[in-house]
mmCIF file of C-alpha atoms in Angstrom:
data_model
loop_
_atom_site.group_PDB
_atom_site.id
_atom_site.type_symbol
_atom_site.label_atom_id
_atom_site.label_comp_id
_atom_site.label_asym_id
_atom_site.label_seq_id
_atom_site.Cartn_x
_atom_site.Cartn_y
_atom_site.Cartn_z
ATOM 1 C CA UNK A 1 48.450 -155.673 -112.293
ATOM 2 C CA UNK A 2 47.816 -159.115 -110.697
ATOM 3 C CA UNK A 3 46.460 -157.110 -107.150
ATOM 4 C CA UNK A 4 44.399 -154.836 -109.270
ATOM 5 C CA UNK A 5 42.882 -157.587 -110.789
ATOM 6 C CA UNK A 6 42.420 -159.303 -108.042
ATOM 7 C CA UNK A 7 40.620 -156.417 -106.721
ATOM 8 C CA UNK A 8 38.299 -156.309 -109.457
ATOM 9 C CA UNK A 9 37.287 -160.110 -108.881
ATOM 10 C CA UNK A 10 36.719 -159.101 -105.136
ATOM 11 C CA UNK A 11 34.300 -156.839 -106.372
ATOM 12 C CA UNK A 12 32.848 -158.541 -109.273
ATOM 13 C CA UNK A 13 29.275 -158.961 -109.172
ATOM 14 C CA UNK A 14 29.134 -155.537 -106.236
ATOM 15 C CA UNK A 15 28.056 -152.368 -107.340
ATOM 16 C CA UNK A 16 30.877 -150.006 -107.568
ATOM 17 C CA UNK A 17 30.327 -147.590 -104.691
ATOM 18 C CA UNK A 18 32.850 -145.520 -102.541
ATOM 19 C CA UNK A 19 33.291 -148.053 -99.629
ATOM 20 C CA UNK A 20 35.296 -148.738 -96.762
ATOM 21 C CA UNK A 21 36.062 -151.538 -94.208
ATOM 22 C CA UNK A 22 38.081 -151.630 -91.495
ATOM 23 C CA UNK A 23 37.848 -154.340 -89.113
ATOM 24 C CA UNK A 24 33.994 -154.761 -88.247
ATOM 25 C CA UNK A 25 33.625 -151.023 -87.832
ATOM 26 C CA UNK A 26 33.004 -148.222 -90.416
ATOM 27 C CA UNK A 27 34.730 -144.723 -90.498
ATOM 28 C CA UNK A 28 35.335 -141.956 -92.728
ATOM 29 C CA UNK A 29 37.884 -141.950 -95.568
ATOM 30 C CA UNK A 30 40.227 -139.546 -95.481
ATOM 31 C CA UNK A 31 42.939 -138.385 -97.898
ATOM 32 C CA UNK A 32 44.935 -137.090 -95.434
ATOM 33 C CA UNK A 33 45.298 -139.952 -93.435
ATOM 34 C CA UNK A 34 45.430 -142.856 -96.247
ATOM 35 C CA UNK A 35 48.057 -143.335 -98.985
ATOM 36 C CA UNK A 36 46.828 -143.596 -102.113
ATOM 37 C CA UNK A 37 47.873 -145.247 -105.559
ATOM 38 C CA UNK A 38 45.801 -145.151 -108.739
ATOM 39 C CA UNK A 39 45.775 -147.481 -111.504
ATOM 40 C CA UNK A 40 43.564 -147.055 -114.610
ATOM 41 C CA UNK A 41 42.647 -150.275 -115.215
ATOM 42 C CA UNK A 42 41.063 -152.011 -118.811
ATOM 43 C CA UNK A 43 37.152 -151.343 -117.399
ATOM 44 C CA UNK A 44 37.019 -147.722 -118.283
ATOM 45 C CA UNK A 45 37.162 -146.595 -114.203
ATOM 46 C CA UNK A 46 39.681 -146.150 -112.307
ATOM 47 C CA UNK A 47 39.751 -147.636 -108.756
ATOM 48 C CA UNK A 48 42.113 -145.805 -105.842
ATOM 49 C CA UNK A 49 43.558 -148.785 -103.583
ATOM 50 C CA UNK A 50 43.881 -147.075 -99.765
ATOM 51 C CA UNK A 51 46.127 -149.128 -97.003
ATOM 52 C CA UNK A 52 46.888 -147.207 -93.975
ATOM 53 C CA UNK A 53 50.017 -148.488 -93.361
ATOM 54 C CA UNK A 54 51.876 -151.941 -92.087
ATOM 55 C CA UNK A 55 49.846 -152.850 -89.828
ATOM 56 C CA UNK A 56 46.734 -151.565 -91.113
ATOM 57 C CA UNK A 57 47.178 -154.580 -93.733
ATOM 58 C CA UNK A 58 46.064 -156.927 -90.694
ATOM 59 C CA UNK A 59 43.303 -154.035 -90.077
ATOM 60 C CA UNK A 60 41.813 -152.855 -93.490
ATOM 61 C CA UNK A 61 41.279 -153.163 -97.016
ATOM 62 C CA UNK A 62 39.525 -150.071 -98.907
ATOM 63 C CA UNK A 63 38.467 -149.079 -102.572
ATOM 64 C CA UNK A 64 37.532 -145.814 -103.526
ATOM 65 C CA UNK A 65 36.120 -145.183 -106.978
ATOM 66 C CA UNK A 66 36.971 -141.693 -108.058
ATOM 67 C CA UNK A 67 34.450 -138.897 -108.951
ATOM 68 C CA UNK A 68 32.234 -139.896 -105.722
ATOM 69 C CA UNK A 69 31.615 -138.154 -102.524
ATOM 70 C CA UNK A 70 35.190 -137.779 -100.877
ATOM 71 C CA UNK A 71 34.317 -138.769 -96.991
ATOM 72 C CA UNK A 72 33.052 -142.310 -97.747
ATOM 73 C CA UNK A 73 31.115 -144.712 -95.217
ATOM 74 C CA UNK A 74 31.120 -148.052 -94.899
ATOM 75 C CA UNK A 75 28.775 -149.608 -97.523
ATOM 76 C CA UNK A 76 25.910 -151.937 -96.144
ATOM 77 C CA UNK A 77 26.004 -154.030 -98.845
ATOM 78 C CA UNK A 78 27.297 -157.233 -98.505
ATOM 79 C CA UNK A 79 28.725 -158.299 -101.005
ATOM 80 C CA UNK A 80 30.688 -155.092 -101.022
ATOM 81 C CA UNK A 81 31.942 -155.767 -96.821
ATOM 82 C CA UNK A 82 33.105 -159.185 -98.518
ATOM 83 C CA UNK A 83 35.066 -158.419 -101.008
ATOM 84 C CA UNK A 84 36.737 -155.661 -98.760
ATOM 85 C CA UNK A 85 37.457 -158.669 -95.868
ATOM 86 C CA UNK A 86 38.968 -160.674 -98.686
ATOM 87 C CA UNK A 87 40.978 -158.514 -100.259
ATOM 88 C CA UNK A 88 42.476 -157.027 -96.973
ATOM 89 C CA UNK A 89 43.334 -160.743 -96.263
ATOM 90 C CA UNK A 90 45.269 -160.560 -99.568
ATOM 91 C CA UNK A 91 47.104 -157.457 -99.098
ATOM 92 C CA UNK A 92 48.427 -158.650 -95.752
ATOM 93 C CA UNK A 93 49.488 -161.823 -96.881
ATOM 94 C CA UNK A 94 50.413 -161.327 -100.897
ATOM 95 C CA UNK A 95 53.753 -160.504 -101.725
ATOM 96 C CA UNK A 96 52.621 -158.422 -104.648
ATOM 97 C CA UNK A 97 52.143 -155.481 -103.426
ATOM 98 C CA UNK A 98 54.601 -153.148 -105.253
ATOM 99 C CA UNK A 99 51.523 -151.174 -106.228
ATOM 100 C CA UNK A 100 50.491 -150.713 -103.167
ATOM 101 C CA UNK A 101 51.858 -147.138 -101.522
ATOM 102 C CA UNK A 102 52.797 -147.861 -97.493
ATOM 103 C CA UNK A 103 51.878 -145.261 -95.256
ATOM 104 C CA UNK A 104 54.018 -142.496 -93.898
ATOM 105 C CA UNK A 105 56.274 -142.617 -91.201
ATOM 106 C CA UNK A 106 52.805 -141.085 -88.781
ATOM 107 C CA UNK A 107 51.657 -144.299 -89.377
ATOM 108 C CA UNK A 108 52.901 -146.439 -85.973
ATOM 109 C CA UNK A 109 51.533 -149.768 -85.564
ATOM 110 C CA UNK A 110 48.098 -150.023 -85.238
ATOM 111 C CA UNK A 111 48.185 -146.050 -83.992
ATOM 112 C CA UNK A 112 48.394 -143.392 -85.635
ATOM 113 C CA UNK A 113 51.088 -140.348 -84.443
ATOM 114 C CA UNK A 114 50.207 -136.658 -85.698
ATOM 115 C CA UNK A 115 53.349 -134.160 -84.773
ATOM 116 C CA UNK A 116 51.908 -130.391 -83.824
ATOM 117 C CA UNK A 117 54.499 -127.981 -83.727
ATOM 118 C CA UNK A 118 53.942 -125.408 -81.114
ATOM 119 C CA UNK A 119 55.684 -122.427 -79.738
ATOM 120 C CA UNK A 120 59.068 -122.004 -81.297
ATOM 121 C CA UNK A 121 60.300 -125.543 -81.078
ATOM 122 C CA UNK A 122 58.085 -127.955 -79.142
ATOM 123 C CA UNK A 123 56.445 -130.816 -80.929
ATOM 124 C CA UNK A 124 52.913 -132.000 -79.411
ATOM 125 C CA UNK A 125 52.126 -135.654 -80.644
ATOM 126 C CA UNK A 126 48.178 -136.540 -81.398
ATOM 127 C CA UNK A 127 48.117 -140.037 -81.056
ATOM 128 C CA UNK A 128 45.036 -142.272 -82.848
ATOM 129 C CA UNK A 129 43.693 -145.224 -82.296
ATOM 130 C CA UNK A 130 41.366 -146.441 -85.075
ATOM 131 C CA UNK A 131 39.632 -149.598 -83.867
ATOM 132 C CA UNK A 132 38.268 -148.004 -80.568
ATOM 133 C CA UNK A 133 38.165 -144.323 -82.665
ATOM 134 C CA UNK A 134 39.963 -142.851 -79.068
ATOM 135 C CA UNK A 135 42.185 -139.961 -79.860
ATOM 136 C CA UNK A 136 44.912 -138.790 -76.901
ATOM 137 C CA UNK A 137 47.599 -135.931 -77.329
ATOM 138 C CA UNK A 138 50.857 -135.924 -75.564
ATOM 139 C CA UNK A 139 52.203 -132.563 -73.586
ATOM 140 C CA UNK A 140 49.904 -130.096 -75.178
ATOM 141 C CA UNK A 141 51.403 -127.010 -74.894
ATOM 142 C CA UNK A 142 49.148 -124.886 -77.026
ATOM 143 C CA UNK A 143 45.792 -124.782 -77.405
ATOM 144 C CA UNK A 144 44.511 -123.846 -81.036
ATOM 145 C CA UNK A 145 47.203 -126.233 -83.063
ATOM 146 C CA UNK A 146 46.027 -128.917 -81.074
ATOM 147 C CA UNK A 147 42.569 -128.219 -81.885
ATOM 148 C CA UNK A 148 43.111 -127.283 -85.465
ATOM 149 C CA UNK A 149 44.524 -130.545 -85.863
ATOM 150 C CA UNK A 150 41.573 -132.358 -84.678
ATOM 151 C CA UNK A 151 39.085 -130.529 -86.716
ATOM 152 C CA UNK A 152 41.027 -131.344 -89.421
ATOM 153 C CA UNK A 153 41.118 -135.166 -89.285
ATOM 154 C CA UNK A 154 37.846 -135.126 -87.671
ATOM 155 C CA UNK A 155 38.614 -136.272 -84.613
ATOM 156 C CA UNK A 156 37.795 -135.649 -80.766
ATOM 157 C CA UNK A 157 39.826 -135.517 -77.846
ATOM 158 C CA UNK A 158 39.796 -138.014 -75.364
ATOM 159 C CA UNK A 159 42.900 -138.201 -73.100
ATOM 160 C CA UNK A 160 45.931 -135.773 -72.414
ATOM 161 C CA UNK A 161 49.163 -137.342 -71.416
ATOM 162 C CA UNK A 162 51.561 -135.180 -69.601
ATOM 163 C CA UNK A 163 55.261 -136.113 -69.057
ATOM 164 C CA UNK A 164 56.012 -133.300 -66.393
ATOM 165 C CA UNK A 165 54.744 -129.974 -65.061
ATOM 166 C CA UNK A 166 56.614 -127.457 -67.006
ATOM 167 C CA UNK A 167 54.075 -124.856 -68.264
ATOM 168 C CA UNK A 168 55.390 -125.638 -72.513
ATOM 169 C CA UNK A 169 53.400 -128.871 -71.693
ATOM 170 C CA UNK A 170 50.736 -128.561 -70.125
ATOM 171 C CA UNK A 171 49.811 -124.826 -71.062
ATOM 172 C CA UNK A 172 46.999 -125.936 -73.141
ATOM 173 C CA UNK A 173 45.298 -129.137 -70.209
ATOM 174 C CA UNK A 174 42.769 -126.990 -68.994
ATOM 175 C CA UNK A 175 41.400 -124.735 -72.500
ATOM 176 C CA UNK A 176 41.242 -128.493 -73.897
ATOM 177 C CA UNK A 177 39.401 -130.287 -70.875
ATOM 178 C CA UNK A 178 36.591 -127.197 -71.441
ATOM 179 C CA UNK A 179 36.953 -127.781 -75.244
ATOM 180 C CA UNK A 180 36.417 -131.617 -74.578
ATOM 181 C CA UNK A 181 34.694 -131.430 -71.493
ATOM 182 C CA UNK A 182 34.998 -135.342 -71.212
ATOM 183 C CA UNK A 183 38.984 -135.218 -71.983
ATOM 184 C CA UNK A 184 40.785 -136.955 -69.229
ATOM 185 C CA UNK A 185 44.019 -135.540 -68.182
ATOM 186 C CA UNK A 186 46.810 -138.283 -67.353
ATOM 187 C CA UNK A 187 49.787 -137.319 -65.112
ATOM 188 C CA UNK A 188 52.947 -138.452 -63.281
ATOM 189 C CA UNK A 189 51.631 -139.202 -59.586
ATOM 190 C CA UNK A 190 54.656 -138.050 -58.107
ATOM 191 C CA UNK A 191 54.007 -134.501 -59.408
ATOM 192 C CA UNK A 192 49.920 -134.206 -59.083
ATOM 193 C CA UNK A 193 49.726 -131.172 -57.577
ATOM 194 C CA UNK A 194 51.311 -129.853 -60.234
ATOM 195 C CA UNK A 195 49.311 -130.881 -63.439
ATOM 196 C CA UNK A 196 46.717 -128.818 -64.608
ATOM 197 C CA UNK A 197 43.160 -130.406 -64.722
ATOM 198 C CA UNK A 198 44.793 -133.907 -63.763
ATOM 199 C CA UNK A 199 41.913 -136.776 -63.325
ATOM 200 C CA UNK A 200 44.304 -140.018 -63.555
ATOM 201 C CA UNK A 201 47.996 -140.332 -62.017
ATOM 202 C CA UNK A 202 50.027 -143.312 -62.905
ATOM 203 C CA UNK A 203 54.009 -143.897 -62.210
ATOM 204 C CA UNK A 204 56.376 -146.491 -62.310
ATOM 205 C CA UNK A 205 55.124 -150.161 -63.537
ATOM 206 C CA UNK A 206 51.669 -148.824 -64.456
ATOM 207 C CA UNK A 207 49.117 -149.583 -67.174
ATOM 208 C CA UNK A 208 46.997 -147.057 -68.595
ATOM 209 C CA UNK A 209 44.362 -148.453 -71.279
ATOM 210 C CA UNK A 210 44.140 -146.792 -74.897
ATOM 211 C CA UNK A 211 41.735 -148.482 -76.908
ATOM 212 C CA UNK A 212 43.548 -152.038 -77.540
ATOM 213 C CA UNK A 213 46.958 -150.463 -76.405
ATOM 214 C CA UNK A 214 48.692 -150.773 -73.513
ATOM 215 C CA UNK A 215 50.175 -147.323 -72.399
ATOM 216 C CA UNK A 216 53.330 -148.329 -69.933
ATOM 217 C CA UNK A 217 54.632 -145.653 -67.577
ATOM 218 C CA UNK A 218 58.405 -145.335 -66.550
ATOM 219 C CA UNK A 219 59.115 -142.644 -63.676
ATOM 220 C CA UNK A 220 62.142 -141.161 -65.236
ATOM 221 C CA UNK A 221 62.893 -138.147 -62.827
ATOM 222 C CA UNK A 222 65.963 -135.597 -63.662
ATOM 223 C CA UNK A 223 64.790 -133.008 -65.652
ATOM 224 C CA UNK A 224 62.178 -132.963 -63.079
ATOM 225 C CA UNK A 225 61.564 -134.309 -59.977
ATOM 226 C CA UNK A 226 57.960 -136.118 -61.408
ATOM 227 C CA UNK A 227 59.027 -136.352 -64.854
ATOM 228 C CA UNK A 228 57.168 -139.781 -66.470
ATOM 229 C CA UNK A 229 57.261 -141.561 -69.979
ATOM 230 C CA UNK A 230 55.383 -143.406 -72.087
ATOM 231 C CA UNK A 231 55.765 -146.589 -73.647
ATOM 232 C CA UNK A 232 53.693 -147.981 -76.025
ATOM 233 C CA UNK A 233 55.176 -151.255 -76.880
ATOM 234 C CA UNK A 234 52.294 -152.321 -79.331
ATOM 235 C CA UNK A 235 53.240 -149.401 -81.691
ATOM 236 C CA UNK A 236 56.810 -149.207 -81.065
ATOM 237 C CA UNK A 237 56.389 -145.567 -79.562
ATOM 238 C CA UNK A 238 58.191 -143.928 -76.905
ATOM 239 C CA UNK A 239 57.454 -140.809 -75.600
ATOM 240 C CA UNK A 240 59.653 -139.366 -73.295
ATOM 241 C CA UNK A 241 58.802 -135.889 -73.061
ATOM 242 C CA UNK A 242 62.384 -133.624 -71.867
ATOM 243 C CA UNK A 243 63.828 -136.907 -70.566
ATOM 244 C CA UNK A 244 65.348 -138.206 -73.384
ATOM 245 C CA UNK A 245 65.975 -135.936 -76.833
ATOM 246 C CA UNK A 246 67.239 -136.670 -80.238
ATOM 247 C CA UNK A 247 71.073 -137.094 -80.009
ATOM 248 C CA UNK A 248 70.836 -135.389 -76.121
ATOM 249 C CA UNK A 249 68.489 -135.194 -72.908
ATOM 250 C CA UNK A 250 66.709 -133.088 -70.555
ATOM 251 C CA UNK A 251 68.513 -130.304 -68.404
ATOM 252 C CA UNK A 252 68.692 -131.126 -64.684
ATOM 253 C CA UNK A 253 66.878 -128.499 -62.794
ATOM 254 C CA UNK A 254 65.385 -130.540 -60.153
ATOM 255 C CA UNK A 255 66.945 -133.950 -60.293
ATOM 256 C CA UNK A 256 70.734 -135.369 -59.717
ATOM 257 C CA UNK A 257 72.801 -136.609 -62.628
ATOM 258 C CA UNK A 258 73.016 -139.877 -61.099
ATOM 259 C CA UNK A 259 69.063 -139.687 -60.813
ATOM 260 C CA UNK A 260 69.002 -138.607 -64.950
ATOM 261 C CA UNK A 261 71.423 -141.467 -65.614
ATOM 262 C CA UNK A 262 69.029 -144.112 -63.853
ATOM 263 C CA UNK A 263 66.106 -142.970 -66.108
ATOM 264 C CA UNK A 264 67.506 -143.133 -69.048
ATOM 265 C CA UNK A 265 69.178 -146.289 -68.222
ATOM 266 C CA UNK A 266 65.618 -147.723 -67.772
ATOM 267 C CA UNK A 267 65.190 -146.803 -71.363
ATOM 268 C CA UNK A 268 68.456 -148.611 -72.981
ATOM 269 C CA UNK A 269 66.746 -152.038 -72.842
ATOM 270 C CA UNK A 270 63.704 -151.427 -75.461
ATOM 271 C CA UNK A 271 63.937 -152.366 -78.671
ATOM 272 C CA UNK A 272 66.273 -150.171 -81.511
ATOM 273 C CA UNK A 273 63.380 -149.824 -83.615
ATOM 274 C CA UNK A 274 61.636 -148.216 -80.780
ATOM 275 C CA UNK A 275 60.492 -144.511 -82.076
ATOM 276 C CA UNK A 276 61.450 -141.945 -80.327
ATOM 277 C CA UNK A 277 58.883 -139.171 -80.209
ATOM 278 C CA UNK A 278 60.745 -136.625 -77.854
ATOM 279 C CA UNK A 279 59.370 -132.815 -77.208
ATOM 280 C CA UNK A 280 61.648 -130.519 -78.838
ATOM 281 C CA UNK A 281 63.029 -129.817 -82.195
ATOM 282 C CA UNK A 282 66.731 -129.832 -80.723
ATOM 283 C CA UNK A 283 68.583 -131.853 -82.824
ATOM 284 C CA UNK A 284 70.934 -129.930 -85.129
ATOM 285 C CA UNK A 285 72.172 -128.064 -82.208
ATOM 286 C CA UNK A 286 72.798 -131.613 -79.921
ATOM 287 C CA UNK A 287 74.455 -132.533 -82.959
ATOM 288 C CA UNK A 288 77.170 -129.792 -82.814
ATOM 289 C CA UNK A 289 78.171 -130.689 -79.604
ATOM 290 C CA UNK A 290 77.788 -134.312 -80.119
ATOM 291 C CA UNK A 291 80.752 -134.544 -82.147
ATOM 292 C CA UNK A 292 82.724 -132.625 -79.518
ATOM 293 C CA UNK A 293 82.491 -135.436 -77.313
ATOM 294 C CA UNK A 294 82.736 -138.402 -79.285
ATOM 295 C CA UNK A 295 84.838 -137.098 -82.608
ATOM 296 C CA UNK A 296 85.279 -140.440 -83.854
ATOM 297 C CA UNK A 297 82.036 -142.077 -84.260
ATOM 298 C CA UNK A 298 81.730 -142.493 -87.690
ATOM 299 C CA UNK A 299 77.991 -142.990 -87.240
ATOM 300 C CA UNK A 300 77.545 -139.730 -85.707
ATOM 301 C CA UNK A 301 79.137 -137.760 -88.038
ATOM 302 C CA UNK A 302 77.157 -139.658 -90.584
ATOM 303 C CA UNK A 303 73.735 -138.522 -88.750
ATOM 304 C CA UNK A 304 75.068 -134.804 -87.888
ATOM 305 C CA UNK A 305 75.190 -134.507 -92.100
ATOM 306 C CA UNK A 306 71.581 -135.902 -92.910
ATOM 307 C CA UNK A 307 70.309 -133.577 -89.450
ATOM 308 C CA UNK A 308 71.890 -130.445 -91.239
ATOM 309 C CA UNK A 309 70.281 -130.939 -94.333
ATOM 310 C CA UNK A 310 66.954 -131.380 -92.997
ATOM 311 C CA UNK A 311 66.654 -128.569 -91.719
ATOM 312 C CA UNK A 312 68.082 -126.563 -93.938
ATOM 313 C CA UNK A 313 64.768 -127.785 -95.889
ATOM 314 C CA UNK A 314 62.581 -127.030 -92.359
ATOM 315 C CA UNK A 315 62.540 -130.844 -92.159
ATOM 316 C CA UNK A 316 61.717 -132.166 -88.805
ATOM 317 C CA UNK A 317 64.477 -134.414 -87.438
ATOM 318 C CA UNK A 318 62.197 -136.070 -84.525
ATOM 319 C CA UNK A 319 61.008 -139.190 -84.140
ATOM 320 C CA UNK A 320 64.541 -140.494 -84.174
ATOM 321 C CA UNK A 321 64.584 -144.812 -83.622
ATOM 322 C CA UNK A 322 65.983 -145.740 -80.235
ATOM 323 C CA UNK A 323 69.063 -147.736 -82.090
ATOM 324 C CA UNK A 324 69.887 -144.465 -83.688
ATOM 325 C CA UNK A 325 70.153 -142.868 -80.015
ATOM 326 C CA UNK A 326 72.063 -145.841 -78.702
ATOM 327 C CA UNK A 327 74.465 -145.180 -81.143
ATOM 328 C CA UNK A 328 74.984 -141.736 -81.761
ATOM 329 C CA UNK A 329 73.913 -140.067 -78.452
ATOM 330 C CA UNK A 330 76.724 -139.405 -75.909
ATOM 331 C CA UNK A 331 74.204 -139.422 -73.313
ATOM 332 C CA UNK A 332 73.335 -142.789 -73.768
ATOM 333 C CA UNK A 333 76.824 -143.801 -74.558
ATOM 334 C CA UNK A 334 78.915 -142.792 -70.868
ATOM 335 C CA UNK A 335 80.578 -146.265 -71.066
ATOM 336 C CA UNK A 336 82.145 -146.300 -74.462
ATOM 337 C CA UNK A 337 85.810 -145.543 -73.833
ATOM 338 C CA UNK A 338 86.101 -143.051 -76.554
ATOM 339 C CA UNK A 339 83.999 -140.880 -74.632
ATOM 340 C CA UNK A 340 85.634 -141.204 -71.408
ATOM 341 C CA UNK A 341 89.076 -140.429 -73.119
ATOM 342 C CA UNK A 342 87.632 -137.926 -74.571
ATOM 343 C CA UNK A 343 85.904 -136.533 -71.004
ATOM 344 C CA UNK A 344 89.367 -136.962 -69.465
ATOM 345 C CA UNK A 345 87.841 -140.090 -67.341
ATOM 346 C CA UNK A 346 89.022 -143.778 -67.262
ATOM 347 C CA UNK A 347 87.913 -147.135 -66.861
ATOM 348 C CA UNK A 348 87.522 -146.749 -63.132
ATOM 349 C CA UNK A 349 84.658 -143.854 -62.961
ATOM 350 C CA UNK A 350 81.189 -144.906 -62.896
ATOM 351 C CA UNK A 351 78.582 -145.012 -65.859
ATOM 352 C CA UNK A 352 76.979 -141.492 -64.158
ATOM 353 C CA UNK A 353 79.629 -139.731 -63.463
ATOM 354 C CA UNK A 354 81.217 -140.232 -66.965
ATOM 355 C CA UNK A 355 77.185 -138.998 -67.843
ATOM 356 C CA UNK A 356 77.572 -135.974 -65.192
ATOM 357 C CA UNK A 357 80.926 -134.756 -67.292
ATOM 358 C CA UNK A 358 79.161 -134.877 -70.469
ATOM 359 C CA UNK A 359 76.032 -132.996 -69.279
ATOM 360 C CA UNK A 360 78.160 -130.578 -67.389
ATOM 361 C CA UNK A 361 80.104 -130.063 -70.695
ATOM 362 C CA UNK A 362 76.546 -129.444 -72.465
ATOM 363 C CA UNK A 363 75.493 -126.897 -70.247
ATOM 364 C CA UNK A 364 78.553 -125.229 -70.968
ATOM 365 C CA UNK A 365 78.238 -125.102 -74.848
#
């Protein structure tokens, strides 16, 4: 009650029309990409407060009064752009904001993450970037989800990422670049001449601008012999493609396990919270032969129970946080000594070889 009427002295003396501010630019409001919370308040209306998530508090403040057009624009009056400013000052810095609903978990920092299913298990990631309005999607591997998608939010395309060559992600690069015929198409380097349509090729140590984020690029070869990832530290996102999955990793067809075991070694140091926004719904079977290795982790077994029930329920089980992989993945886990017990190996073997045991013993499941 104290932020709604707070609200209504924001907008005291403004006419009450749909409005929205974010930042000094002015967008469409969408239901499907805001949270909202109503409360009925003593003035016979009834005013929907929007927040698009945590950090969208340092970003936006919105009111939408019901009963009026649904895709609202930014109001030029301003009186109406003030009380918006001040109020989204107040929502980022008032601890009253129980009535306030948080976005979901799509919501990433100051970028939005859309997951596409495609195919018969691969996830395809939109990811948005409101204050520039740039839109990119990671390994597309088919072409009308990814476009549904777009239509849907109302958005364009204006970058594909690819992680590696493999035709599951990048099947869609070139139907999208003459779809979006100003879509660039970002690739490992090290694998060019294998990347559909690719305009840009980064690898190791590079930088590639989206919007205000910083896109970071790890060469993390193993599955393949080019395989990248992405690293968005701004929004806590990692996305590592067939590299790195939720409680397992890539296969090796064209790179060493000492060669996997270096990439995803690069990866250990990032924060836990880090999400995890890997390719493949693979989880409830990495699971199952998780706890074959590592029987005792209480953790694990704790995980493998809340991974079975989701998708029982067709619940996705990806992104996973990076913590939750550090803990619970064997293949980030070679030098715990349960594991090498376990593997038959002792103090004396090295971090990849105790890694080249437990992917042998995966390909084997």
């Amino acid at each position: 009650m104290e932020l709604m009427n707070f609200l209504l002295q924001c907008l005291s003396g403004a006419s009450l029309h749909a409005i929205w501010y974010k930042g000094c630019n002015k967008c469409p409001l969408s239901s499907r990409s805001a949270v909202f919370q109503r409360s009925v308040i003593h003035n016979p209306r009834t005013i929907t407060v929007a927040n698009f998530g945590s950090a969208s508090a340092r970003l936006a403040g919105g009111f939408l009064v019901l009963g009026t057009v649904a895709g609202v624009c930014g109001s030029r009056d301003r009186a109406i752009r003030t009380a918006c400013i001040t109020a989204a000052k107040h929502l980022n810095s008032s601890k009253a904001t129980d009535n306030i609903s948080r976005a979901s978990t799509s919501s990433c920092g100051a970028m939005e993450v859309v997951r596409v299913p495609c195919l018969s298990d691969n996830y395809v990631w939109l990811l948005h970037e409101p204050s520039s309005g740039r839109t990119a999607v990671v390994d597309p591997a088919e072409l009308h989800p990814v476009v549904s998608e777009l239509e849907r939010r109302g958005w364009s395309l204006d970058a594909i990422l690819n992680t590696h060559h493999h035709w599951d992600h990048v099947g869609a690069n070139m139907d999208l670049k003459r779809r979006f015929p100003h879509c660039t198409v970002v690739g490992p380097r090290a694998d060019q001449d294998r990347i559909p349509g690719i305009d840009t090729q980064v690898g190791e140590g590079d930088t590639w601008r989206f919007g205000v984020l910083d896109v970071r690029v790890f060469d993390t070869p193993g599955h393949t012999r080019g395989h990248i990832t992405y690293w968005i530290p701004q929004s806590n996102a990692l996305f590592p493609g067939d590299t790195l999955f939720a409680l397992g990793c890539g296969r090796l067809f064209e790179g060493s396990p000492r060669q996997m075991w270096s990439s995803l070694s690069k990866l250990l140091p990032l924060p836990d919270h880090t999400r995890v926004y890997c390719a493949h719904e693979y989880t409830e079977a990495n699971a199952k032969f998780a706890v074959t290795v590592d029987p005792h982790n209480r953790l694990l077994a704790e995980r493998k129970g809340r991974v079975e029930a989701a998708r029982m329920k067709g619940e996705a089980t990806v992104p996973s946080t990076l913590g939750e992989e550090k803990a619970t993945n064997p293949f980030l886990r070679p030098g715990d000594p349960a594991i090498r017990k376990q593997m038959g190996l002792g103090p004396g073997a090295e971090d990849w070889e105790v890694f080249a045991a437990i992917r042998a013993a995966k390909d084997q499941f």
